[in-house]
mmCIF file of C-alpha atoms in Angstrom:
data_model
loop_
_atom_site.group_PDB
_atom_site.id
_atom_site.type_symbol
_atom_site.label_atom_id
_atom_site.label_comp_id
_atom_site.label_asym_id
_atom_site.label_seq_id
_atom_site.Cartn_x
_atom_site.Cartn_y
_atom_site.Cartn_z
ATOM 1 C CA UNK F 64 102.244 107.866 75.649
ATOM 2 C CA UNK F 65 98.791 109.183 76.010
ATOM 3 C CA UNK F 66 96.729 108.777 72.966
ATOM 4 C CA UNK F 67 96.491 112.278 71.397
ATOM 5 C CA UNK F 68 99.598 113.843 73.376
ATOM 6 C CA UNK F 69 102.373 114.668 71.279
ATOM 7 C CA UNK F 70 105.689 113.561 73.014
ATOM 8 C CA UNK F 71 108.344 116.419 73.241
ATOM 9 C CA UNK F 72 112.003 116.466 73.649
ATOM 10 C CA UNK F 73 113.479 119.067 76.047
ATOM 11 C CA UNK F 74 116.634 119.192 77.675
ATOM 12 C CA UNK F 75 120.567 118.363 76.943
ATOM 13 C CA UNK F 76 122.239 115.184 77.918
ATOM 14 C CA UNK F 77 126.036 114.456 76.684
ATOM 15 C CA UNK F 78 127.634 110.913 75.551
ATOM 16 C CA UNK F 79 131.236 109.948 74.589
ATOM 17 C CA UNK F 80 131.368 107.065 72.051
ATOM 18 C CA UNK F 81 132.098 104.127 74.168
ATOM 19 C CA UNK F 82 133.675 100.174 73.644
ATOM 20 C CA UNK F 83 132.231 98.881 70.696
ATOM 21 C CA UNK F 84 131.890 101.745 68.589
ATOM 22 C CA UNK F 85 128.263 102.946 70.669
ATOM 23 C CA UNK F 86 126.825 106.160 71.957
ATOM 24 C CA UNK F 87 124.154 106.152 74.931
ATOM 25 C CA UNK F 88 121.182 107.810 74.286
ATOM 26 C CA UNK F 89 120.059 110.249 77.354
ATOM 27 C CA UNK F 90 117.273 108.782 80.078
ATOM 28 C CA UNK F 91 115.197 111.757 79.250
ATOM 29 C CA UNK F 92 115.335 111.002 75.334
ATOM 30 C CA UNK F 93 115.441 107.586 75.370
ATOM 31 C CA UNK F 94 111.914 107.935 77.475
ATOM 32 C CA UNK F 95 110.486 109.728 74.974
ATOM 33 C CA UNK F 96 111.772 107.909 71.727
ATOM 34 C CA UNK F 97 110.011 104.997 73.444
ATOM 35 C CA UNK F 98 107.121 106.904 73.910
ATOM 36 C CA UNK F 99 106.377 108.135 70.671
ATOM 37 C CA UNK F 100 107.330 104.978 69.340
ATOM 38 C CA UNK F 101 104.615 102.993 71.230
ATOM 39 C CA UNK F 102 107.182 101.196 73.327
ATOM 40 C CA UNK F 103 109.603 100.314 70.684
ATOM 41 C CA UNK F 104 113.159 101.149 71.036
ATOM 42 C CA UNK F 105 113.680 102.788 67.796
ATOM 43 C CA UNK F 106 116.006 105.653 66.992
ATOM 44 C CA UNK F 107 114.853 107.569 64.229
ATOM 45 C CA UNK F 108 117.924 109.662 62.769
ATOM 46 C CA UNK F 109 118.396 112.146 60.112
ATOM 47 C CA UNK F 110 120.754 114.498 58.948
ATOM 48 C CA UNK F 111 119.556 118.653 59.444
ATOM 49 C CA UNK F 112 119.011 120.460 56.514
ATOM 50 C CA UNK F 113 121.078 123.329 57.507
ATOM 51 C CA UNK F 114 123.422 122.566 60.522
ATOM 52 C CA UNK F 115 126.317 120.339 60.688
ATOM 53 C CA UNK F 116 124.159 117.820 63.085
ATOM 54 C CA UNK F 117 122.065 115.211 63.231
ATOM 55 C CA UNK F 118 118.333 115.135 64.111
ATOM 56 C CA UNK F 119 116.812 112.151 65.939
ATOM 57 C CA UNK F 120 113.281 111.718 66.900
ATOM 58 C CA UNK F 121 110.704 108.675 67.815
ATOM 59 C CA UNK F 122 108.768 106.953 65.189
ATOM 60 C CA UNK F 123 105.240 108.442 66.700
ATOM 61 C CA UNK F 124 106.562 111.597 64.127
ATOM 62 C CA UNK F 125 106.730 110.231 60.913
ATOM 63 C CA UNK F 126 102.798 110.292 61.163
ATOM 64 C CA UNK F 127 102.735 113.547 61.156
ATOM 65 C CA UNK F 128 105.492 114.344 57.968
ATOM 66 C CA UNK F 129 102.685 114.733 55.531
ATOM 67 C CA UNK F 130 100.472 117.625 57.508
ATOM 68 C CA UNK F 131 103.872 119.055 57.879
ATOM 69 C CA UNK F 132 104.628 118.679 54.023
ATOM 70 C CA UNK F 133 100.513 120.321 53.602
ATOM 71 C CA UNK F 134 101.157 123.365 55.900
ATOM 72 C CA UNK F 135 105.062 124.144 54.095
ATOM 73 C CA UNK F 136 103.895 123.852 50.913
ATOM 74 C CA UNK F 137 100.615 126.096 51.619
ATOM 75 C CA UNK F 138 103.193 129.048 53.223
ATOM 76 C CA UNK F 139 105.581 128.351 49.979
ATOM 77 C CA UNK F 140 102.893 129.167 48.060
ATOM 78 C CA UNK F 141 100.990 131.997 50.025
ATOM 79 C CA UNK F 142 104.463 133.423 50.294
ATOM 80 C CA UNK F 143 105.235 133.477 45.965
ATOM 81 C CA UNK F 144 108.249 130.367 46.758
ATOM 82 C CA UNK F 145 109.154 127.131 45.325
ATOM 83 C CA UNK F 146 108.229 124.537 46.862
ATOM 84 C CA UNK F 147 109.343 120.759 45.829
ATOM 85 C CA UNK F 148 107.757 118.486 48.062
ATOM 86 C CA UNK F 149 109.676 115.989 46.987
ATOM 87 C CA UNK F 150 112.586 116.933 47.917
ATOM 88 C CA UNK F 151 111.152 118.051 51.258
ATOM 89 C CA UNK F 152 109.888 114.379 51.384
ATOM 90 C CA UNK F 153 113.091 113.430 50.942
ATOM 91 C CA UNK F 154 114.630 114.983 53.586
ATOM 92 C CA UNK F 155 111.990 113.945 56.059
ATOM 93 C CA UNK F 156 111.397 110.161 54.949
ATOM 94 C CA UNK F 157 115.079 109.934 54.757
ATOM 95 C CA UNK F 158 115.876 108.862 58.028
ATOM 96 C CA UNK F 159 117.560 105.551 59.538
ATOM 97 C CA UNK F 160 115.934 103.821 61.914
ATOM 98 C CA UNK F 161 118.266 102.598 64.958
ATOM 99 C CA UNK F 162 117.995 100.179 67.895
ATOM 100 C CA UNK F 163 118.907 100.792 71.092
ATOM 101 C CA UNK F 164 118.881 99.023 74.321
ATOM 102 C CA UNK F 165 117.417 99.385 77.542
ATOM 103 C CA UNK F 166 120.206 101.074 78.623
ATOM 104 C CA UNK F 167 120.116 103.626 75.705
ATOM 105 C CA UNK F 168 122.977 102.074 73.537
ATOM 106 C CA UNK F 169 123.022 102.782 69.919
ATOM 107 C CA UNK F 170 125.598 101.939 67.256
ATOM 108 C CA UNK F 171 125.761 105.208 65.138
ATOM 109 C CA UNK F 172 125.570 104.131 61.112
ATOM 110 C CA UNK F 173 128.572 105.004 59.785
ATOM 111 C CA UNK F 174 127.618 107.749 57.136
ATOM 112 C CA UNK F 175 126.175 109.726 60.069
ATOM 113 C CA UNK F 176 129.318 110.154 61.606
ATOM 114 C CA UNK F 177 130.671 112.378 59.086
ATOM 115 C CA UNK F 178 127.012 113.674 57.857
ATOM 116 C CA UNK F 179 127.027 114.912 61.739
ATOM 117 C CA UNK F 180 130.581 116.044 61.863
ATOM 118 C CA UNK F 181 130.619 113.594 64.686
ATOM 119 C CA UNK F 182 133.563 112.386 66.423
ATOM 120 C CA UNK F 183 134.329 110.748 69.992
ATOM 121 C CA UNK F 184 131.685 112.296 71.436
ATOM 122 C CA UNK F 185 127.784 113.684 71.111
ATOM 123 C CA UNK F 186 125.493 116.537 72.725
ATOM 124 C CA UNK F 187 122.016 116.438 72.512
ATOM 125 C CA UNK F 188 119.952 119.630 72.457
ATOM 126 C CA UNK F 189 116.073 118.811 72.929
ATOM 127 C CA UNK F 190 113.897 120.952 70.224
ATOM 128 C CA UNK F 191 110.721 119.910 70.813
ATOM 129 C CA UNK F 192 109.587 117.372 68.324
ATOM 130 C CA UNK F 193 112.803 116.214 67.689
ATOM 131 C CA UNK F 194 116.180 116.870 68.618
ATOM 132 C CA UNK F 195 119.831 117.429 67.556
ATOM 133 C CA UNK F 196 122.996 115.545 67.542
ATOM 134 C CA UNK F 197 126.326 117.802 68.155
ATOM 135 C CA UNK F 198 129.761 117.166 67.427
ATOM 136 C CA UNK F 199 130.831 119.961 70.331
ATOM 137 C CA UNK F 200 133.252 121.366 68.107
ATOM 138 C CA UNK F 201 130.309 122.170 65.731
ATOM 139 C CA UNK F 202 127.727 123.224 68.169
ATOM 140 C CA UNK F 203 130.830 125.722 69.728
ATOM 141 C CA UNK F 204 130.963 127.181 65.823
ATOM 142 C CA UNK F 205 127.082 128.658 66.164
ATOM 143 C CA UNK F 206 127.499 131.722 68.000
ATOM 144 C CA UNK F 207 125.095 134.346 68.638
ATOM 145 C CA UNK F 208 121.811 132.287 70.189
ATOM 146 C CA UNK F 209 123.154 129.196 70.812
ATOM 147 C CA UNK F 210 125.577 130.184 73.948
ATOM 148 C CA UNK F 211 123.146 128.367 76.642
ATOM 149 C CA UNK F 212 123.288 125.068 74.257
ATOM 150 C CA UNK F 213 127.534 125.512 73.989
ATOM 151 C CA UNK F 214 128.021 126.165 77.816
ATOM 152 C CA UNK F 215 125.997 122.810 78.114
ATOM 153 C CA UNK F 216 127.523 121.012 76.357
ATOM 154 C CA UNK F 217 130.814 122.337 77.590
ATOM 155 C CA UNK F 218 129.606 121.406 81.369
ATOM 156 C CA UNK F 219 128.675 117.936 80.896
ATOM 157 C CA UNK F 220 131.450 117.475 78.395
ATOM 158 C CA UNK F 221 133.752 118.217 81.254
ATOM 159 C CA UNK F 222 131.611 115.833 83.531
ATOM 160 C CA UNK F 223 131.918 113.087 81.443
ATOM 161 C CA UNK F 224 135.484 113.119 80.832
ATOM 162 C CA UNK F 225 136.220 113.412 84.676
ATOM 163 C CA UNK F 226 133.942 110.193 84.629
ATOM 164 C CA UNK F 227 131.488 112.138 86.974
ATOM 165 C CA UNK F 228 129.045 111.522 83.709
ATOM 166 C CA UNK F 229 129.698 108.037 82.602
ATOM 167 C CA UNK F 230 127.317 105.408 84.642
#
């Protein structure tokens, strides 16, 4: 990663849990995990505070939790809301940190399963500085706005189970 650049996460990628109990992390996200983590193979993951899903992101972000934790509690407060950083800390500090090889393998901590509503298999949606973890039965459940993520998913879901997907 260049020093200063912010890495990004864009894109979808598609994995069914495989032998062992493991999910494989996309090329495109696994580069850029790496990245942000200097070179370390560390999966950052998290549950979302709103949607049934995960989060995952590199460990380049956490430096950047407490400007985030600055700027929402400044628009909480320009705005007349509540703000309790520490729960917001919470939430954002409250990740688990997860290995994965250099082929992208990653066992999935247990409580993150059902935190995630995952299952047998997992979409991920790029959203910039991080990105999200689907059970497809869950992302298929969002509706209006999230049709180009669903018919993803739905296409490489397909592609993986005809093996066309699987490497």
């Amino acid at each position: 990663m260049e020093a200063g650049k912010p890495v990004t996460y864009s894109g979808q990628g598609f994995s069914l849990l495989g032998e062992k109990g493991r999910f494989v992390l996309p090329p495109d996200f696994r580069k850029a995990v790496r990245d942000s983590g200097r070179g370390e193979r560390i999966l950052c993951l998290g549950k979302h505070p709103r949607w049934k899903c995960l989060t995952g992101f590199g460990l380049g972000r956490v430096d950047e939790f407490e400007a985030q934790l600055d700027r929402e509690e400044e628009i909480a407060l320009e705005r007349g809301n509540d703000f309790d950083r520490d729960d917001r800390s919470r939430q954002l500090y409250g990740f688990a940190k997860v290995p994965f090889d250099d082929s992208g393998r990653f066992i999935l901590p247990e409580r993150y399963f059902k935190l995630g509503g995952l299952e047998e298999a997992a979409f991920f949606q790029g959203g910039g500085k991080m990105f999200t973890i689907w059970n497809p039965a869950e992302l298929a459940k969002m509706g209006a706005g999230w049709e180009d993520a669903i018919e993803a998913c739905a296409d490489l879901q397909a592609q993986a189970l005809s093996g066309k997907g699987r490497k």
